[in-house]
Tab-separated table of C-alpha atoms and ligand atoms in Angstrom:
chain	number	residue	atom	x	y	z
M	129	MET	CA	11.892	33.924	-86.780
M	130	LYS	CA	10.558	32.773	-83.319
M	131	LEU	CA	9.707	29.029	-83.930
M	132	ALA	CA	8.277	26.988	-80.463
M	133	ARG	CA	6.024	23.971	-79.429
M	134	TYR	CA	3.354	23.653	-77.619
M	135	GLY	CA	0.718	20.799	-75.702
M	136	ALA	CA	1.096	17.997	-73.064
M	137	ALA	CA	4.470	16.555	-73.325
M	138	GLY	CA	5.109	14.657	-75.975
M	139	GLN	CA	2.846	15.434	-78.182
M	140	GLU	CA	3.389	18.764	-79.116
M	141	LYS	CA	2.173	21.266	-82.503
M	142	PRO	CA	4.110	23.507	-84.033
M	143	ALA	CA	4.255	26.686	-83.777
M	144	LEU	CA	5.607	29.928	-84.238
M	145	VAL	CA	5.288	33.266	-82.677
M	146	ASP	CA	4.162	36.501	-84.602
M	147	ALA	CA	5.625	40.135	-84.242
M	148	ALA	CA	2.740	40.306	-80.471
M	149	GLY	CA	4.033	37.292	-79.041
M	150	ARG	CA	1.763	35.261	-79.923
M	151	LEU	CA	1.262	31.769	-80.944
M	152	ARG	CA	0.377	31.243	-83.674
M	153	ASP	CA	-0.073	27.406	-85.150
M	154	LEU	CA	1.805	26.192	-88.271
M	155	SER	CA	0.348	22.640	-88.543
M	156	GLY	CA	-1.010	23.381	-91.850
M	157	HIS	CA	2.460	23.466	-92.561
M	158	VAL	CA	5.008	21.227	-90.994
M	159	GLU	CA	4.231	18.054	-89.074
M	160	ASP	CA	6.535	19.243	-85.960
M	161	ILE	CA	9.561	21.512	-85.818
M	162	ALA	CA	12.015	18.671	-86.393
M	163	GLY	CA	14.700	16.568	-89.028
M	164	GLU	CA	14.252	18.714	-92.381
M	165	VAL	CA	12.128	21.223	-91.306
M	166	LEU	CA	15.128	22.460	-89.750
M	167	SER	CA	17.158	22.668	-93.135
M	168	PRO	CA	17.945	26.299	-94.166
M	169	GLY	CA	15.547	25.647	-96.944
M	170	SER	CA	12.141	24.677	-95.086
M	171	LEU	CA	13.131	27.754	-92.279
M	172	ALA	CA	13.065	29.652	-95.265
M	173	ARG	CA	9.182	28.968	-96.773
M	174	LEU	CA	8.106	29.267	-93.186
M	175	ALA	CA	9.765	32.788	-93.093
M	176	ARG	CA	7.659	33.609	-96.394
M	177	LEU	CA	4.994	33.352	-94.388
M	178	ASP	CA	2.073	35.473	-93.480
M	179	PRO	CA	1.704	35.237	-89.580
M	180	ASP	CA	-1.631	36.557	-89.777
M	181	THR	CA	-2.616	33.630	-91.652
M	182	LEU	CA	-1.679	30.944	-89.174
M	183	PRO	CA	-4.872	30.396	-86.817
M	184	PRO	CA	-4.134	31.701	-82.517
M	185	VAL	CA	-3.076	29.227	-80.229
M	186	GLU	CA	-5.502	29.589	-78.006
M	187	GLY	CA	-6.087	29.900	-73.397
M	188	ASP	CA	-2.528	29.714	-71.583
M	189	VAL	CA	-0.936	26.151	-73.322
M	190	ARG	CA	2.437	24.205	-72.001
M	191	LEU	CA	5.804	25.523	-73.878
M	192	GLY	CA	7.898	22.158	-75.174
M	193	ALA	CA	11.350	22.138	-76.510
M	194	PRO	CA	11.229	24.223	-79.329
M	195	VAL	CA	12.739	21.594	-80.760
M	196	GLY	CA	11.495	18.005	-81.001
M	197	ARG	CA	12.740	14.270	-82.038
M	198	VAL	CA	16.608	15.246	-81.491
M	199	GLY	CA	19.472	12.948	-82.300
M	200	LYS	CA	22.105	14.488	-80.352
M	201	PHE	CA	22.039	16.000	-77.279
M	202	ILE	CA	25.967	17.737	-76.893
M	203	GLY	CA	27.482	19.801	-73.861
M	204	VAL	CA	30.271	21.328	-73.162
M	205	GLY	CA	32.192	21.649	-69.952
M	206	LEU	CA	33.997	24.388	-68.512
M	207	ASN	CA	33.742	27.426	-71.253
M	208	TYR	CA	33.738	29.864	-69.494
M	209	SER	CA	37.565	30.782	-67.884
M	210	ASP	CA	34.812	32.772	-64.689
M	211	HIS	CA	32.713	29.256	-64.649
M	212	ALA	CA	36.150	26.840	-64.489
M	213	ALA	CA	37.437	28.523	-61.927
M	214	GLU	CA	35.064	28.230	-59.336
M	215	ALA	CA	34.121	25.372	-60.208
M	216	GLY	CA	38.398	24.170	-59.037
M	217	MET	CA	39.154	22.853	-62.267
M	218	LYS	CA	41.950	23.802	-65.302
M	219	LEU	CA	40.194	24.860	-68.316
M	220	PRO	CA	40.647	22.861	-70.889
M	221	LYS	CA	43.123	23.171	-74.215
M	222	ASP	CA	39.714	21.589	-76.469
M	223	PRO	CA	36.180	21.982	-75.651
M	224	ILE	CA	35.188	19.012	-73.123
M	225	LEU	CA	32.281	18.000	-75.171
M	226	PHE	CA	28.895	14.752	-72.660
M	227	SER	CA	25.988	13.483	-73.432
M	228	LYS	CA	23.320	13.746	-72.109
M	229	ALA	CA	20.506	11.661	-71.895
M	230	THR	CA	17.933	13.038	-74.744
M	231	SER	CA	15.397	11.685	-72.257
M	232	SER	CA	16.967	14.570	-70.167
M	233	ILE	CA	14.420	17.522	-72.523
M	234	ALA	CA	11.699	19.005	-71.544
M	235	GLY	CA	9.656	21.646	-72.069
M	236	PRO	CA	11.345	25.157	-70.909
M	237	ASN	CA	8.605	25.842	-67.845
M	238	ASP	CA	8.045	22.406	-66.114
M	239	ASP	CA	8.961	21.482	-63.200
M	240	VAL	CA	11.670	20.110	-62.892
M	241	LEU	CA	11.644	16.650	-59.997
M	242	LEU	CA	14.195	16.337	-58.199
M	243	PRO	CA	14.600	11.863	-56.997
M	244	ASP	CA	15.505	11.658	-53.688
M	245	TYR	CA	19.034	10.158	-53.571
M	246	ALA	CA	19.328	13.564	-55.522
M	247	LEU	CA	21.202	15.870	-52.898
M	248	LYS	CA	23.612	17.028	-55.002
M	249	ALA	CA	21.526	18.985	-58.264
M	250	ASP	CA	22.529	21.955	-59.431
M	251	TRP	CA	21.997	24.429	-62.252
M	252	GLU	CA	23.035	26.067	-65.204
M	253	VAL	CA	21.605	28.301	-67.483
M	254	GLU	CA	23.662	28.496	-71.698
M	255	LEU	CA	22.896	29.257	-75.242
M	256	ALA	CA	21.881	26.201	-76.750
M	257	VAL	CA	22.685	25.366	-80.831
M	258	VAL	CA	20.125	23.750	-82.532
M	259	ILE	CA	21.981	21.592	-86.153
M	260	GLY	CA	20.136	22.185	-89.390
M	261	THR	CA	22.041	20.694	-91.906
M	262	PRO	CA	24.281	18.560	-91.340
M	263	ALA	CA	27.938	19.117	-90.476
M	264	ARG	CA	31.394	16.697	-90.686
M	265	GLN	CA	34.562	18.568	-90.298
M	266	VAL	CA	33.314	21.746	-91.430
M	267	SER	CA	35.401	25.128	-90.728
M	268	ALA	CA	35.005	27.315	-87.723
M	269	ALA	CA	34.381	29.777	-90.852
M	270	ARG	CA	31.797	28.156	-91.599
M	271	ALA	CA	30.610	26.101	-88.529
M	272	LEU	CA	27.540	29.296	-88.546
M	273	GLU	CA	26.002	28.354	-91.499
M	274	TYR	CA	24.958	24.851	-90.610
M	275	VAL	CA	23.064	26.180	-87.166
M	276	ALA	CA	18.697	26.515	-87.459
M	277	GLY	CA	18.766	28.267	-84.606
M	278	TYR	CA	19.036	28.857	-81.016
M	279	CYS	CA	17.373	28.505	-77.432
M	280	VAL	CA	18.132	28.741	-73.598
M	281	CYS	CA	18.877	25.778	-72.277
M	282	ASN	CA	18.874	25.029	-67.740
M	283	ASP	CA	21.969	22.546	-68.035
M	284	LEU	CA	20.935	20.544	-64.952
M	285	SER	CA	23.456	18.831	-63.516
M	286	GLU	CA	23.189	16.203	-59.916
M	287	ARG	CA	27.477	17.367	-59.057
M	288	ALA	CA	27.769	13.951	-57.322
M	289	PHE	CA	26.141	12.054	-59.939
M	290	GLN	CA	28.695	13.631	-61.696
M	291	LEU	CA	31.927	13.624	-60.559
M	292	GLU	CA	31.358	12.162	-57.627
M	293	THR	CA	30.618	8.163	-59.436
M	294	SER	CA	32.507	5.888	-61.369
M	295	GLY	CA	33.606	7.135	-65.618
M	296	GLN	CA	31.229	10.232	-67.285
M	297	TRP	CA	29.999	13.511	-66.776
M	298	LEU	CA	26.466	11.197	-68.534
M	299	LYS	CA	24.660	9.745	-64.202
M	300	GLY	CA	25.039	13.485	-63.957
M	301	LYS	CA	23.382	15.014	-66.935
M	302	GLY	CA	20.550	12.665	-67.806
M	303	LEU	CA	17.888	12.772	-65.692
M	304	ASP	CA	14.543	12.838	-66.328
M	305	GLY	CA	13.748	16.759	-66.821
M	306	PHE	CA	17.476	17.832	-66.256
M	307	GLY	CA	17.011	19.621	-70.200
M	308	PRO	CA	15.322	22.326	-71.078
M	309	LEU	CA	15.037	23.605	-73.289
M	310	GLY	CA	13.391	27.151	-74.683
M	311	PRO	CA	10.667	28.546	-74.816
M	312	TYR	CA	11.813	29.379	-78.382
M	313	LEU	CA	14.045	28.040	-81.352
M	314	VAL	CA	15.332	31.247	-82.858
M	315	THR	CA	17.066	31.150	-86.120
M	316	PRO	CA	20.069	32.974	-86.528
M	317	ASP	CA	18.974	36.158	-88.806
M	318	GLU	CA	16.844	36.760	-85.512
M	319	ALA	CA	19.597	36.121	-82.775
M	320	GLY	CA	22.387	39.127	-83.901
M	321	ASP	CA	25.771	38.000	-82.515
M	322	VAL	CA	25.539	34.937	-80.318
M	323	GLN	CA	28.897	35.687	-79.182
M	324	ALA	CA	27.193	39.296	-77.338
M	325	LEU	CA	24.826	37.899	-75.784
M	326	ASP	CA	23.385	38.035	-71.833
M	327	LEU	CA	22.665	35.517	-69.955
M	328	PHE	CA	20.892	35.465	-66.266
M	329	LEU	CA	20.060	32.216	-63.689
M	330	ASP	CA	17.934	33.652	-60.735
M	331	LEU	CA	17.673	31.313	-57.730
M	332	ASN	CA	13.822	32.219	-55.806
M	333	GLY	CA	13.537	35.682	-56.623
M	334	GLU	CA	17.860	36.311	-56.054
M	335	ARG	CA	20.817	36.069	-59.795
M	336	THR	CA	22.757	33.823	-58.702
M	337	GLN	CA	24.500	33.734	-62.084
M	338	THR	CA	25.812	36.481	-64.660
M	339	GLY	CA	27.532	36.383	-68.171
M	340	ASN	CA	28.229	37.536	-72.169
M	341	THR	CA	28.453	34.913	-74.390
M	342	SER	CA	31.314	36.901	-75.354
M	343	ARG	CA	32.794	35.123	-72.382
M	344	MET	CA	33.480	31.786	-73.935
M	345	VAL	CA	36.705	29.869	-74.137
M	346	PHE	CA	35.681	28.331	-77.411
M	347	SER	CA	32.495	30.635	-79.371
M	348	VAL	CA	29.661	28.510	-80.947
M	349	ALA	CA	31.868	28.054	-84.348
M	350	GLU	CA	34.472	26.796	-82.299
M	351	ILE	CA	32.378	23.873	-80.300
M	352	ILE	CA	30.510	23.055	-83.769
M	353	ALA	CA	33.700	22.739	-85.719
M	354	GLU	CA	35.337	20.177	-83.371
M	355	THR	CA	32.835	18.291	-82.393
M	356	SER	CA	31.302	17.415	-86.923
M	357	ARG	CA	35.530	16.826	-86.873
M	358	TYR	CA	33.872	13.669	-84.729
M	359	MET	CA	30.368	13.073	-85.014
M	360	THR	CA	28.421	14.006	-88.408
M	361	LEU	CA	26.009	16.041	-86.608
M	362	LEU	CA	22.355	16.232	-88.007
M	363	PRO	CA	19.320	17.969	-88.353
M	364	GLY	CA	18.080	18.616	-84.962
M	365	ASP	CA	20.845	17.834	-82.949
M	366	VAL	CA	21.380	20.522	-79.778
M	367	ILE	CA	24.275	21.691	-78.142
M	368	THR	CA	24.767	24.160	-75.626
M	369	THR	CA	27.570	25.652	-75.019
M	370	GLY	CA	28.458	25.756	-71.470
M	371	THR	CA	27.839	27.731	-67.856
M	372	PRO	CA	28.898	31.031	-66.769
M	373	PRO	CA	29.743	31.701	-63.349
M	374	GLY	CA	27.404	31.264	-60.533
M	375	VAL	CA	26.461	27.643	-60.048
M	376	GLY	CA	25.375	25.704	-56.287
M	377	MET	CA	28.702	23.799	-56.622
M	378	GLY	CA	31.137	27.435	-56.798
M	379	ARG	CA	28.917	29.109	-53.328
M	380	LYS	CA	31.095	28.908	-50.928
M	381	PRO	CA	28.808	27.311	-48.959
M	382	GLN	CA	27.475	25.124	-51.778
M	383	ARG	CA	24.251	25.524	-52.085
M	384	PHE	CA	22.202	22.570	-53.878
M	385	LEU	CA	18.592	22.405	-55.440
M	386	ARG	CA	16.173	21.547	-52.898
M	387	PRO	CA	11.788	21.279	-53.297
M	388	GLY	CA	9.795	24.393	-53.390
M	389	ASP	CA	12.904	26.668	-55.129
M	390	GLU	CA	12.153	28.526	-58.848
M	391	MET	CA	14.588	29.060	-61.090
M	392	ARG	CA	13.759	32.025	-63.693
M	393	LEU	CA	16.490	32.333	-66.561
M	394	GLY	CA	16.844	34.302	-69.736
M	395	VAL	CA	18.982	34.374	-72.925
M	396	ALA	CA	18.891	38.057	-74.447
M	397	GLY	CA	16.084	37.913	-78.010
M	398	LEU	CA	16.185	34.276	-76.911
M	399	GLY	CA	13.464	34.602	-73.998
M	400	GLU	CA	13.194	32.959	-70.312
M	401	GLN	CA	12.919	29.722	-68.344
M	402	ARG	CA	10.731	28.913	-65.412
M	403	GLN	CA	10.784	26.114	-63.669
M	404	ARG	CA	9.928	25.184	-59.483
M	405	VAL	CA	11.265	21.178	-58.229
M	406	VAL	CA	8.999	19.395	-57.087
M	407	ARG	CA	10.106	16.076	-54.916
M	408	ARG	CA	9.855	12.700	-57.709
M	409	GLU	CA	6.828	10.884	-56.079
M	410	ASP	CA	8.384	6.829	-56.706
V	781	ZN	ZN1	26.220	22.469	-68.447
């Protein structure tokens, strides 16, 4: 099952995607794709609905992030060995976890707004996982049972704020709009083997990132298990699981985002995002 949220930012409505790829409104059944709606029982109920009985969503609508009321938005650093190499950093012995601000969450095709002091904004296509069941100290063997679904994430990162300021990576990872999610939340039965998914990102039509989740240093299950040692994961929490090589920081010469740039990125089976980079007026 593919779930989505559509409408103006902050006022998104829930929908599911039918076999023809058309959005069907779920407002008559759930208030939002968030919280308890992500539990296995609730998702099973939605999966039993006949999409033909749901009102089709007409017109060209904006898609929001496919999950609402995200409580924690956690990133994983250096989780592909070839990306760690291009970043000139050593492979971690356990997953590097960092925070992204939940206010960075955006729709999959929203413009990316760059403040004029953000000179080193960079792209990172990633597989993100959305938690559906509270998870505390879970084993890797059972960790995937706590997953509601998967989506594409562009873990946009301002490298100067991330690496050249004091403290944590948060400053470079939390800008407004630096966390596009979606287009869909794809449930595990439909996502298939999440350690065998191709990822790509094109910048202005040129392929810049290519990867496969089989190259992760720590698997999705290991990441959930490890994270759940340090905090209870709750329904609606999002973990984005790291990026393959090909980011702007790793290029010679380095290349960072500028107004006018266009990104297209995707993960096999989870859909694609498109973003335009625009100067933020403030
Ligand atoms: Zn990342």
